[in-house]
Coordinates of C-alpha atoms and ligand atoms in Angstrom, one line a residue:
Chain A
M1 CA 111.1 137.4 100.4
L2 CA 107.3 137.1 100.3
E3 CA 107.0 140.6 98.7
N4 CA 109.1 139.3 95.8
I5 CA 106.8 136.4 95.3
Y6 CA 103.3 137.7 96.0
T7 CA 103.7 140.9 94.1
E8 CA 100.7 143.0 93.1
L9 CA 101.2 141.9 89.5
I10 CA 100.9 138.3 90.4
A11 CA 97.9 138.9 92.7
E12 CA 96.2 140.7 89.7
H13 CA 96.9 137.9 87.3
S14 CA 95.8 135.2 89.8
Q15 CA 92.5 136.9 90.3
S16 CA 91.8 138.0 86.8
R17 CA 88.8 136.4 85.0
D18 CA 89.6 137.7 81.5
N19 CA 91.2 134.5 80.3
R20 CA 89.0 132.1 82.2
R21 CA 86.7 131.1 79.3
T22 CA 85.9 128.2 77.0
L23 CA 86.9 128.7 73.4
P24 CA 84.1 128.0 71.0
N25 CA 86.6 127.1 68.3
A26 CA 89.3 125.4 70.4
T27 CA 91.4 123.0 68.3
I28 CA 93.4 121.7 71.3
T29 CA 92.4 121.2 74.9
E30 CA 94.8 119.7 77.5
R31 CA 94.4 119.0 81.2
G32 CA 97.3 119.6 83.5
H33 CA 97.5 118.5 87.1
N34 CA 99.9 118.5 90.0
P35 CA 99.0 115.3 91.8
T36 CA 100.9 116.3 95.0
C37 CA 99.1 119.6 95.5
G38 CA 96.0 119.3 93.5
D39 CA 96.6 122.3 91.2
E40 CA 94.5 121.7 88.1
I41 CA 94.1 123.6 84.8
T42 CA 92.4 122.9 81.5
L43 CA 94.1 124.8 78.7
S44 CA 92.2 125.5 75.4
L45 CA 94.0 126.7 72.3
E46 CA 92.7 127.8 68.9
V47 CA 95.5 127.0 66.5
T48 CA 95.3 127.4 62.7
D49 CA 98.1 127.4 60.2
G50 CA 100.7 127.3 63.0
L51 CA 99.3 130.4 64.7
I52 CA 97.8 130.6 68.2
R53 CA 94.8 132.7 67.4
D54 CA 93.3 132.5 70.9
A55 CA 93.9 130.8 74.2
A56 CA 92.0 130.4 77.5
F57 CA 91.8 128.3 80.6
S58 CA 89.8 127.1 83.5
G59 CA 91.1 125.6 86.7
D60 CA 91.8 125.8 90.3
G61 CA 95.0 126.1 92.3
C62 CA 97.4 128.4 94.1
A63 CA 98.0 132.0 93.2
I64 CA 101.3 131.0 91.6
S65 CA 99.9 128.4 89.3
Q66 CA 96.9 130.5 88.3
A67 CA 98.9 133.7 87.7
S68 CA 101.5 131.8 85.7
T69 CA 98.7 130.3 83.5
D70 CA 97.1 133.7 83.0
M71 CA 100.4 135.3 82.1
M72 CA 101.3 132.5 79.7
I73 CA 98.0 132.8 77.8
E74 CA 98.5 136.6 77.4
L75 CA 102.1 136.0 76.2
L76 CA 101.3 133.2 73.7
R77 CA 98.1 134.6 72.2
G78 CA 99.0 135.7 68.6
K79 CA 102.4 134.0 68.5
T80 CA 103.3 131.2 66.2
V81 CA 103.5 127.7 67.7
D82 CA 107.3 127.7 67.1
E83 CA 107.7 131.0 68.9
A84 CA 105.5 129.8 71.7
K85 CA 107.5 126.6 72.1
K86 CA 110.7 128.6 72.5
L87 CA 109.1 130.9 75.1
A88 CA 107.8 128.0 77.1
E89 CA 111.3 126.5 77.1
L90 CA 112.8 129.9 78.2
F91 CA 110.2 130.1 81.0
I92 CA 111.0 126.7 82.3
D93 CA 114.7 127.3 82.2
M94 CA 114.1 130.5 84.2
I95 CA 112.1 128.7 86.9
H96 CA 114.8 126.0 87.1
G97 CA 117.4 128.8 87.6
D98 CA 119.2 127.9 84.4
I99 CA 118.8 131.3 82.9
T100 CA 119.0 134.3 85.2
D101 CA 120.0 137.1 82.9
D102 CA 117.2 139.7 82.7
D103 CA 118.0 140.7 79.1
E104 CA 117.7 137.1 78.1
L105 CA 114.4 136.8 79.9
E106 CA 112.9 139.9 78.3
P107 CA 110.9 138.0 75.7
L108 CA 108.8 136.6 78.6
D109 CA 107.5 140.0 79.3
E110 CA 105.3 140.0 82.5
A111 CA 105.9 136.3 83.1
A112 CA 109.5 137.2 84.0
A113 CA 108.0 138.4 87.3
L114 CA 107.9 134.8 88.4
K115 CA 111.7 134.5 88.3
N116 CA 112.0 134.5 92.1
I117 CA 110.1 131.2 92.2
S118 CA 113.4 129.6 91.2
T119 CA 114.5 130.1 94.8
M120 CA 111.5 128.2 96.2
P121 CA 111.9 124.5 95.2
A122 CA 108.5 123.7 96.8
R123 CA 106.7 126.0 94.4
V124 CA 108.5 125.3 91.1
K125 CA 105.9 122.8 90.0
C126 CA 103.1 125.4 90.6
A127 CA 104.9 127.9 88.3
T128 CA 105.6 125.5 85.5
L129 CA 102.3 123.6 85.4
A130 CA 100.7 125.7 82.6
W131 CA 103.9 125.7 80.5
H132 CA 104.4 122.0 80.7
T133 CA 100.7 121.5 79.9
F134 CA 101.2 123.7 76.8
D135 CA 104.2 121.7 75.8
T136 CA 102.2 118.4 76.2
A137 CA 99.3 119.9 74.2
I138 CA 101.5 120.9 71.3
K139 CA 103.4 117.6 71.2
R140 CA 100.1 115.6 71.3
S141 CA 98.6 117.6 68.5
E142 CA 101.8 117.3 66.4
A143 CA 101.8 113.6 66.9
Q144 CA 98.2 113.3 65.8
R145 CA 99.0 115.0 62.5
Chain B
M1 CA 106.7 120.8 131.4
S2 CA 106.9 121.4 127.7
K3 CA 110.3 123.0 128.2
N4 CA 111.7 119.6 129.2
F5 CA 110.4 118.1 126.0
I6 CA 112.1 120.7 123.9
D7 CA 115.4 119.8 125.5
D8 CA 114.9 116.2 124.2
F9 CA 114.3 117.4 120.6
P10 CA 117.2 119.5 119.4
I11 CA 115.6 120.1 116.0
L12 CA 112.8 122.1 117.7
R13 CA 115.5 124.7 118.6
T14 CA 116.5 125.2 115.0
Q15 CA 115.4 128.0 112.7
M16 CA 113.4 128.1 109.6
N17 CA 113.6 131.1 107.3
G18 CA 115.3 133.1 110.1
H19 CA 112.5 132.3 112.6
A20 CA 112.3 129.8 115.4
L21 CA 110.7 126.7 114.1
A22 CA 107.1 126.1 114.9
Y23 CA 106.7 122.5 113.7
L24 CA 103.0 121.8 113.2
D25 CA 103.1 119.0 110.6
N26 CA 103.2 116.1 113.0
G27 CA 100.4 114.2 111.1
A28 CA 103.0 113.9 108.3
T29 CA 105.9 112.8 110.5
T30 CA 107.1 113.6 114.0
Q31 CA 110.5 114.7 115.2
K32 CA 112.8 112.3 117.0
P33 CA 114.0 112.7 120.6
D34 CA 117.7 112.3 121.4
C35 CA 117.1 108.9 123.0
V36 CA 115.8 107.6 119.7
V37 CA 118.7 109.0 117.7
R38 CA 121.1 107.5 120.3
S39 CA 119.5 104.1 120.1
I40 CA 120.2 104.0 116.3
C41 CA 123.8 105.2 116.8
G42 CA 124.2 102.6 119.6
Y43 CA 123.0 99.9 117.4
Y44 CA 125.5 100.7 114.6
G45 CA 128.2 101.6 117.1
G46 CA 128.2 98.3 118.9
C47 CA 125.6 95.8 117.8
N48 CA 125.4 95.7 114.0
A49 CA 125.3 92.3 112.3
N50 CA 122.7 90.5 110.2
P51 CA 120.1 89.2 112.7
H52 CA 118.9 85.6 112.5
R53 CA 121.7 84.6 110.3
G54 CA 125.0 84.5 112.2
V55 CA 125.9 82.1 115.0
Y56 CA 128.4 84.5 116.5
E57 CA 127.7 86.8 119.4
L58 CA 127.3 90.1 117.4
S59 CA 124.6 88.6 115.3
A60 CA 122.9 87.3 118.4
K61 CA 123.0 90.8 119.8
A62 CA 121.3 92.2 116.7
T63 CA 118.7 89.5 116.8
K64 CA 118.0 90.3 120.5
I65 CA 117.5 94.0 119.8
Y66 CA 115.1 93.2 116.9
E67 CA 113.1 90.6 118.8
D68 CA 113.0 92.6 122.0
A69 CA 111.5 95.5 120.0
R70 CA 108.9 93.1 118.7
R71 CA 108.0 92.0 122.2
K72 CA 107.8 95.7 123.2
V73 CA 105.4 96.5 120.4
A74 CA 103.3 93.5 121.3
K75 CA 103.0 94.7 124.9
F76 CA 102.4 98.3 123.8
I77 CA 99.3 97.4 121.8
N78 CA 98.4 94.5 124.0
A79 CA 98.7 91.7 121.4
K80 CA 98.4 88.2 122.7
S81 CA 101.8 87.2 121.3
A82 CA 104.9 88.8 119.7
R83 CA 104.3 86.4 116.8
E84 CA 101.4 88.6 115.8
I85 CA 103.7 91.6 115.2
I86 CA 105.1 91.8 111.7
F87 CA 107.6 94.5 111.0
T88 CA 107.1 96.4 107.7
K89 CA 108.4 99.6 106.3
N90 CA 105.3 101.7 107.1
A91 CA 101.6 101.7 107.5
T92 CA 101.2 101.6 103.7
E93 CA 103.1 98.4 103.4
S94 CA 101.2 96.9 106.3
L95 CA 97.9 97.7 104.7
N96 CA 99.1 96.4 101.3
L97 CA 100.2 93.2 103.0
V98 CA 96.6 92.6 104.2
A99 CA 95.1 93.5 100.9
Y100 CA 97.4 91.2 98.9
C101 CA 97.6 88.3 101.3
Y102 CA 94.1 88.3 102.9
G103 CA 92.0 90.2 100.3
L104 CA 93.2 88.4 97.3
T105 CA 92.8 85.0 98.9
N106 CA 89.6 85.3 100.8
L107 CA 87.2 87.4 98.7
H108 CA 84.9 86.2 96.0
A109 CA 82.8 87.8 93.2
G110 CA 79.9 89.6 94.8
D111 CA 81.6 90.2 98.2
E112 CA 81.8 93.7 99.5
I113 CA 84.6 95.7 101.1
L114 CA 83.5 98.6 103.2
I115 CA 85.7 101.6 103.9
T116 CA 85.0 105.3 104.9
V117 CA 85.3 108.3 102.6
A118 CA 87.8 109.7 105.1
E119 CA 90.5 107.1 104.4
H120 CA 94.1 107.9 103.6
H121 CA 94.9 106.7 100.1
S122 CA 96.9 103.9 101.7
N123 CA 93.7 102.4 103.1
L124 CA 91.8 103.0 99.9
V125 CA 93.9 102.3 96.8
P126 CA 94.8 98.8 97.9
W127 CA 91.1 97.9 98.4
Q128 CA 90.3 99.2 94.9
M129 CA 92.8 96.8 93.6
V130 CA 91.3 93.9 95.6
A131 CA 87.8 94.7 94.6
R132 CA 88.7 94.9 90.9
A133 CA 90.8 91.7 91.0
M134 CA 88.1 89.6 92.9
G135 CA 85.0 91.1 91.3
A136 CA 84.0 92.5 94.7
R137 CA 82.4 95.9 95.4
L138 CA 84.0 98.7 97.3
N139 CA 81.4 100.6 99.4
Y140 CA 81.9 103.8 101.3
I141 CA 80.6 105.1 104.7
Y142 CA 80.1 108.8 104.3
L143 CA 80.1 111.5 107.0
T144 CA 77.5 113.6 108.7
A145 CA 77.8 117.4 108.9
D146 CA 80.1 117.3 111.9
G147 CA 82.6 115.1 110.1
N148 CA 81.7 111.9 111.9
L149 CA 80.8 108.6 110.3
S150 CA 77.1 108.4 109.3
A151 CA 75.3 105.9 111.5
A152 CA 72.7 105.4 108.8
D153 CA 75.4 104.5 106.3
I154 CA 76.9 102.0 108.6
D155 CA 73.5 100.4 109.2
A156 CA 72.7 100.2 105.5
K157 CA 76.1 99.1 104.2
L158 CA 77.5 96.7 106.8
T159 CA 75.7 93.5 105.7
R160 CA 76.3 89.8 105.3
R161 CA 77.9 90.6 102.0
T162 CA 80.6 92.7 103.7
K163 CA 83.8 90.6 104.1
I164 CA 86.2 93.4 105.1
L165 CA 85.7 96.6 107.0
A166 CA 88.8 98.8 106.7
V167 CA 88.6 102.0 108.7
T168 CA 91.0 104.5 110.1
Q169 CA 90.9 105.0 113.9
I170 CA 91.7 108.7 113.5
S171 CA 91.3 110.6 110.3
N172 CA 94.5 112.3 109.2
V173 CA 92.5 115.3 107.8
L174 CA 89.8 115.9 110.4
G175 CA 91.4 114.4 113.5
L176 CA 88.2 112.7 114.5
V177 CA 88.3 109.4 116.5
N178 CA 86.2 106.6 115.1
D179 CA 84.6 104.2 117.6
V180 CA 86.4 101.3 116.2
K181 CA 85.4 98.9 119.0
T182 CA 81.7 99.3 118.3
L183 CA 82.4 99.0 114.5
A184 CA 84.5 95.9 115.0
A185 CA 81.7 94.2 117.1
R186 CA 79.1 95.1 114.4
A187 CA 81.4 93.8 111.6
H188 CA 82.1 90.6 113.4
E189 CA 78.3 90.0 113.8
V190 CA 77.9 90.0 110.1
G191 CA 81.1 87.9 109.6
A192 CA 83.4 90.6 108.3
I193 CA 87.0 91.1 109.5
V194 CA 88.2 94.5 110.6
V195 CA 91.3 96.2 109.4
V196 CA 92.2 99.3 111.5
D197 CA 94.5 102.0 110.1
G198 CA 96.2 103.2 113.3
A199 CA 98.7 105.5 111.6
Q200 CA 97.3 108.6 113.4
S201 CA 95.9 106.9 116.5
V202 CA 98.8 104.7 117.9
P203 CA 101.0 107.8 118.3
H204 CA 98.3 109.8 120.2
I205 CA 96.0 107.5 122.2
P206 CA 96.3 104.1 123.9
V207 CA 95.4 101.4 121.5
D208 CA 94.6 97.9 122.8
V209 CA 94.0 95.5 119.9
R210 CA 92.3 92.9 122.1
D211 CA 89.9 95.4 123.6
L212 CA 89.1 96.8 120.1
D213 CA 89.0 93.2 118.8
A214 CA 90.8 94.4 115.7
D215 CA 91.7 91.6 113.2
F216 CA 94.5 93.8 111.8
L217 CA 96.1 97.0 112.9
A218 CA 98.6 99.0 110.8
F219 CA 100.9 101.9 111.9
S220 CA 104.1 103.7 111.1
G221 CA 107.0 104.3 113.4
H222 CA 107.9 107.7 112.0
K223 CA 104.7 109.2 113.1
M224 CA 105.5 108.3 116.7
L225 CA 109.0 109.5 117.3
S226 CA 110.7 106.6 115.5
P227 CA 112.9 106.5 112.4
M228 CA 111.4 106.4 108.9
G229 CA 111.3 102.9 107.4
I230 CA 109.9 100.9 110.3
G231 CA 106.2 100.1 110.5
V232 CA 104.0 97.5 112.1
L233 CA 101.3 95.1 111.1
Y234 CA 99.4 93.4 113.9
G235 CA 97.3 90.5 112.9
K236 CA 95.4 87.8 114.8
R237 CA 97.5 84.7 114.7
E238 CA 94.8 82.5 113.2
L239 CA 94.4 84.9 110.3
L240 CA 98.1 85.4 109.7
D241 CA 98.7 81.6 109.8
E242 CA 96.3 81.0 107.0
M243 CA 97.7 83.8 104.8
P244 CA 100.3 83.2 102.1
P245 CA 103.6 85.1 102.3
F246 CA 103.8 88.6 100.9
L247 CA 107.4 88.7 99.7
R248 CA 109.5 85.6 99.1
G249 CA 113.3 85.1 99.7
G250 CA 115.7 84.7 102.5
D251 CA 114.7 84.4 106.1
M252 CA 111.1 83.6 105.5
I253 CA 111.6 79.9 104.6
E254 CA 111.8 76.6 106.3
Y255 CA 113.1 74.3 103.6
V256 CA 113.9 75.1 100.0
T257 CA 114.4 72.5 97.3
E258 CA 114.9 73.2 93.5
Q259 CA 111.1 73.3 92.9
E260 CA 109.4 73.7 96.3
T261 CA 109.6 75.8 99.5
T262 CA 108.0 75.5 102.8
F263 CA 107.7 78.7 104.8
A264 CA 108.9 79.8 108.2
E265 CA 106.5 80.2 111.1
L266 CA 105.1 83.6 112.1
P267 CA 106.4 86.3 112.2
Q268 CA 109.3 85.4 109.9
K269 CA 107.0 84.2 107.2
F270 CA 106.2 87.8 106.5
E271 CA 109.6 89.3 106.9
A272 CA 111.6 88.3 103.8
G273 CA 115.2 89.6 103.5
T274 CA 117.4 91.5 105.9
Q275 CA 115.2 93.7 108.1
N276 CA 115.4 97.2 109.5
V277 CA 117.0 96.5 112.8
E278 CA 118.0 100.1 113.6
G279 CA 114.4 101.1 112.9
A280 CA 113.2 98.5 115.4
A281 CA 115.7 99.7 117.9
G282 CA 114.5 103.3 117.4
L283 CA 110.9 102.2 117.7
S284 CA 111.6 100.5 120.9
A285 CA 113.3 103.6 122.4
A286 CA 110.4 105.7 121.1
I287 CA 107.8 103.5 122.9
D288 CA 109.8 103.8 126.1
Y289 CA 109.8 107.6 125.7
L290 CA 106.1 107.8 125.0
Q291 CA 105.3 105.6 128.0
T292 CA 107.4 107.9 130.2
V293 CA 105.4 110.9 129.0
G294 CA 102.2 108.9 129.3
F295 CA 99.1 109.0 127.1
D296 CA 97.1 110.9 129.7
E297 CA 99.6 113.7 129.6
I298 CA 99.8 113.5 125.7
A299 CA 96.0 113.8 125.5
R300 CA 95.9 116.7 128.0
I301 CA 98.5 118.7 126.1
E302 CA 97.1 118.0 122.6
H303 CA 93.6 118.8 123.8
N304 CA 94.7 122.2 125.1
L305 CA 96.6 123.0 122.0
T306 CA 93.8 121.9 119.7
T307 CA 91.0 123.8 121.5
F308 CA 93.2 126.9 121.8
A309 CA 93.9 126.8 118.0
I310 CA 90.3 126.3 117.1
D311 CA 89.0 129.0 119.4
E312 CA 91.5 131.5 118.0
L313 CA 90.9 130.6 114.4
K314 CA 87.1 130.8 114.9
K315 CA 87.7 134.5 115.8
L316 CA 88.9 135.2 112.2
P317 CA 85.9 135.7 110.0
Y318 CA 87.8 134.7 106.9
V319 CA 88.9 131.3 108.2
E320 CA 86.8 128.2 107.5
L321 CA 87.3 125.2 109.7
Y322 CA 86.5 121.6 108.9
G323 CA 85.3 119.0 111.4
C324 CA 86.1 121.3 114.3
D325 CA 82.8 121.1 116.2
A326 CA 83.0 117.5 117.2
A327 CA 84.1 116.5 120.7
N328 CA 86.0 113.4 119.6
K329 CA 88.9 115.3 118.1
V330 CA 92.6 114.7 118.5
G331 CA 95.4 117.0 117.6
I332 CA 94.5 118.0 114.0
V333 CA 93.0 121.3 112.8
T334 CA 92.1 121.6 109.2
F335 CA 91.1 125.0 107.7
N336 CA 91.1 127.3 104.8
V337 CA 91.7 131.1 104.5
R338 CA 89.0 132.6 102.2
D339 CA 90.1 133.3 98.7
V340 CA 93.6 132.0 99.3
H341 CA 94.8 128.7 98.1
P342 CA 96.3 126.5 100.9
H343 CA 99.6 126.4 99.2
D344 CA 100.0 130.1 99.3
V345 CA 98.9 130.0 103.0
A346 CA 101.6 127.4 103.7
T347 CA 104.3 129.5 101.8
I348 CA 103.4 132.6 103.8
L349 CA 103.5 130.7 107.1
D350 CA 106.8 129.0 106.1
A351 CA 108.3 132.5 105.6
Q352 CA 107.5 133.1 109.3
G353 CA 108.9 129.8 110.6
V354 CA 105.6 128.0 110.9
A355 CA 105.5 124.5 109.2
I356 CA 102.0 123.2 108.2
R357 CA 100.8 120.9 105.5
A358 CA 98.8 122.1 102.6
G359 CA 97.1 120.0 99.9
H360 CA 94.8 117.1 99.7
H361 CA 96.5 115.1 102.5
C362 CA 96.4 111.8 100.5
A363 CA 92.7 111.9 100.9
Q364 CA 91.2 113.0 97.6
P365 CA 87.8 111.4 97.9
L366 CA 87.4 113.1 101.3
M367 CA 88.4 116.5 99.7
K368 CA 85.7 115.9 97.0
F369 CA 83.2 115.0 99.7
L370 CA 84.0 118.2 101.6
G371 CA 83.7 120.2 98.4
V372 CA 87.2 121.6 98.5
N373 CA 90.3 121.0 96.4
A374 CA 92.7 121.3 99.2
T375 CA 93.1 122.5 102.8
C376 CA 95.6 123.7 105.3
R377 CA 96.3 121.3 108.2
A378 CA 98.1 122.1 111.5
S379 CA 98.8 118.9 113.5
F380 CA 100.2 118.8 117.0
Y381 CA 102.2 116.6 119.2
F382 CA 102.9 116.8 122.9
Y383 CA 106.1 118.7 122.4
N384 CA 104.3 121.6 120.8
T385 CA 103.6 124.7 122.9
R386 CA 101.0 127.4 123.3
R387 CA 103.6 129.7 121.7
D388 CA 103.6 127.5 118.6
V389 CA 99.9 128.0 118.3
E390 CA 100.2 131.8 118.8
R391 CA 102.7 131.9 116.1
L392 CA 100.3 130.0 113.8
I393 CA 97.5 132.4 114.5
D394 CA 99.7 135.5 114.1
A395 CA 100.9 134.2 110.7
V396 CA 97.4 133.3 109.5
K397 CA 96.4 136.9 110.3
T398 CA 99.0 138.1 107.8
V399 CA 97.9 135.9 104.9
R400 CA 95.2 138.0 103.3
G401 CA 97.4 141.1 103.5
V402 CA 100.3 139.4 101.7
M403 CA 97.9 138.3 99.0
H404 CA 96.7 141.9 98.5
L405 CA 93.2 141.0 99.6
A406 CA 92.9 142.8 102.9
Ligands
PLP501 C1 95.6 107.8 108.4 C2 96.9 107.5 107.7 N1 97.0 106.3 107.2 C3 98.1 105.9 106.6 C4 99.2 106.7 106.4 C5 100.4 106.2 105.6 O1 101.5 106.2 106.4 P1 103.0 105.9 105.7 O2 103.1 107.0 104.7 O3 103.9 106.1 106.9 O4 102.9 104.6 105.2 C6 99.1 108.0 106.9 C7 100.3 109.0 106.8 O5 100.4 109.8 106.0 C8 98.0 108.4 107.6 O6 97.8 109.6 108.1

């Protein structure tokens, strides 16, 4: 069971520094936090004309929350906001065990590797933190417009 | 010896993720022995009625169970009178009762409340509320390198302006025992009252409120073998008598007219509505059980487990320990595995049947003070065994490998 969770891919993403940056031209920054466990991220997005031109984060938390954030950033960079919203919804449905079909999950690319978290209720919040934070960030920026 | 204990706790024979359970999260809640479970079944099986309300025999039985439990608790912590024992739902409610009913009626602008940076949020957040509402200041006693309270801070911050000193007797993160008796004497010298958080101490060491000269003591039944939902507030009678009620309604009144109410005497004044009688029955059975085991024996077992765990963890170069070099330590070992977040450690241990706590332990200011975001915590009770600790150590040794770090 542990091997299916702590895969090498997830270890790599959780340790990677590539996306841990501040964006000089960030248009949206949003903090996400799991009060029960202390996982914390700050997500920065550079969005112009409905396109996510760049994304980065800083934060501290468990391997699952950090890997999930890193994977999300790689997936969403270059996508339109509308595409990204659909992907976030798909990811959250996967973690909640509502979508299990691998073909359906294909658009998530590497992030689909977190599918097994759906069997670990104690860790669901860790996996979804970044994606909920993204969702909040977009909703907030849309409300401001 | 410990084998006998396991016979009394069937849950300790169950499995977790296909392994025998090593339950090392006793700081969060303890398991319940058969006698406690039976006392609850016995209450509902033969004695259930609304206490204090009926004139019939069954109600009298329920009342007797509830009031006998109160007397037992009073003796257990050496209160002068059972009237000084208020049943609540947990330590958190007990501490809130003091904050609302003493803090909000006795403090003034410019007064100070002194707590320690090692407090559980339940002995911290209510005092922030009181300080804000009354224009008082909330001051902190910080820790020295070994995790104990800074004597210099106590000297500097316990002054004539201090009206309340609220302190835990044992920290739920570091397991260090504070010298509450000396602190209480110093606080009384400057005219402050002392609120003691006994959530982690009452289950593990003998607590005598008169010897400590505590003005208030709060604790939870569930951390000492009892059901969830029953807690205790001890308060000195002269203080409780002067305080307004906390919640208002049935059972806590003397006379009610359309516009006015006079309140019942202690302890009913603070026990509005139908109370948790089965919880009190369970707490009473738990106290009997603890006294049969004996606090000397509890201390001996927990000391052996704690020192064994610390000695073994110290052999692992990638493990960092917190507050593990002080002598005044009871039953709690807090640590981190280098480069691995405590949640991942706890998940990896869970897969091997070892239950520990990971996170900030409801003590975020302490985490900040220690310079960490979270820690792992193994907390013992007398029914734990050397084998449980060996299982913990073996599992910790696998962590870095599972995380592809070894
Ligand atoms: C030191 C301390 N104080 C207070 C509490 C609060 O106890 P409860 O959640 O039972 O109210 C706890 C338990 O988590 C604790 O460890």
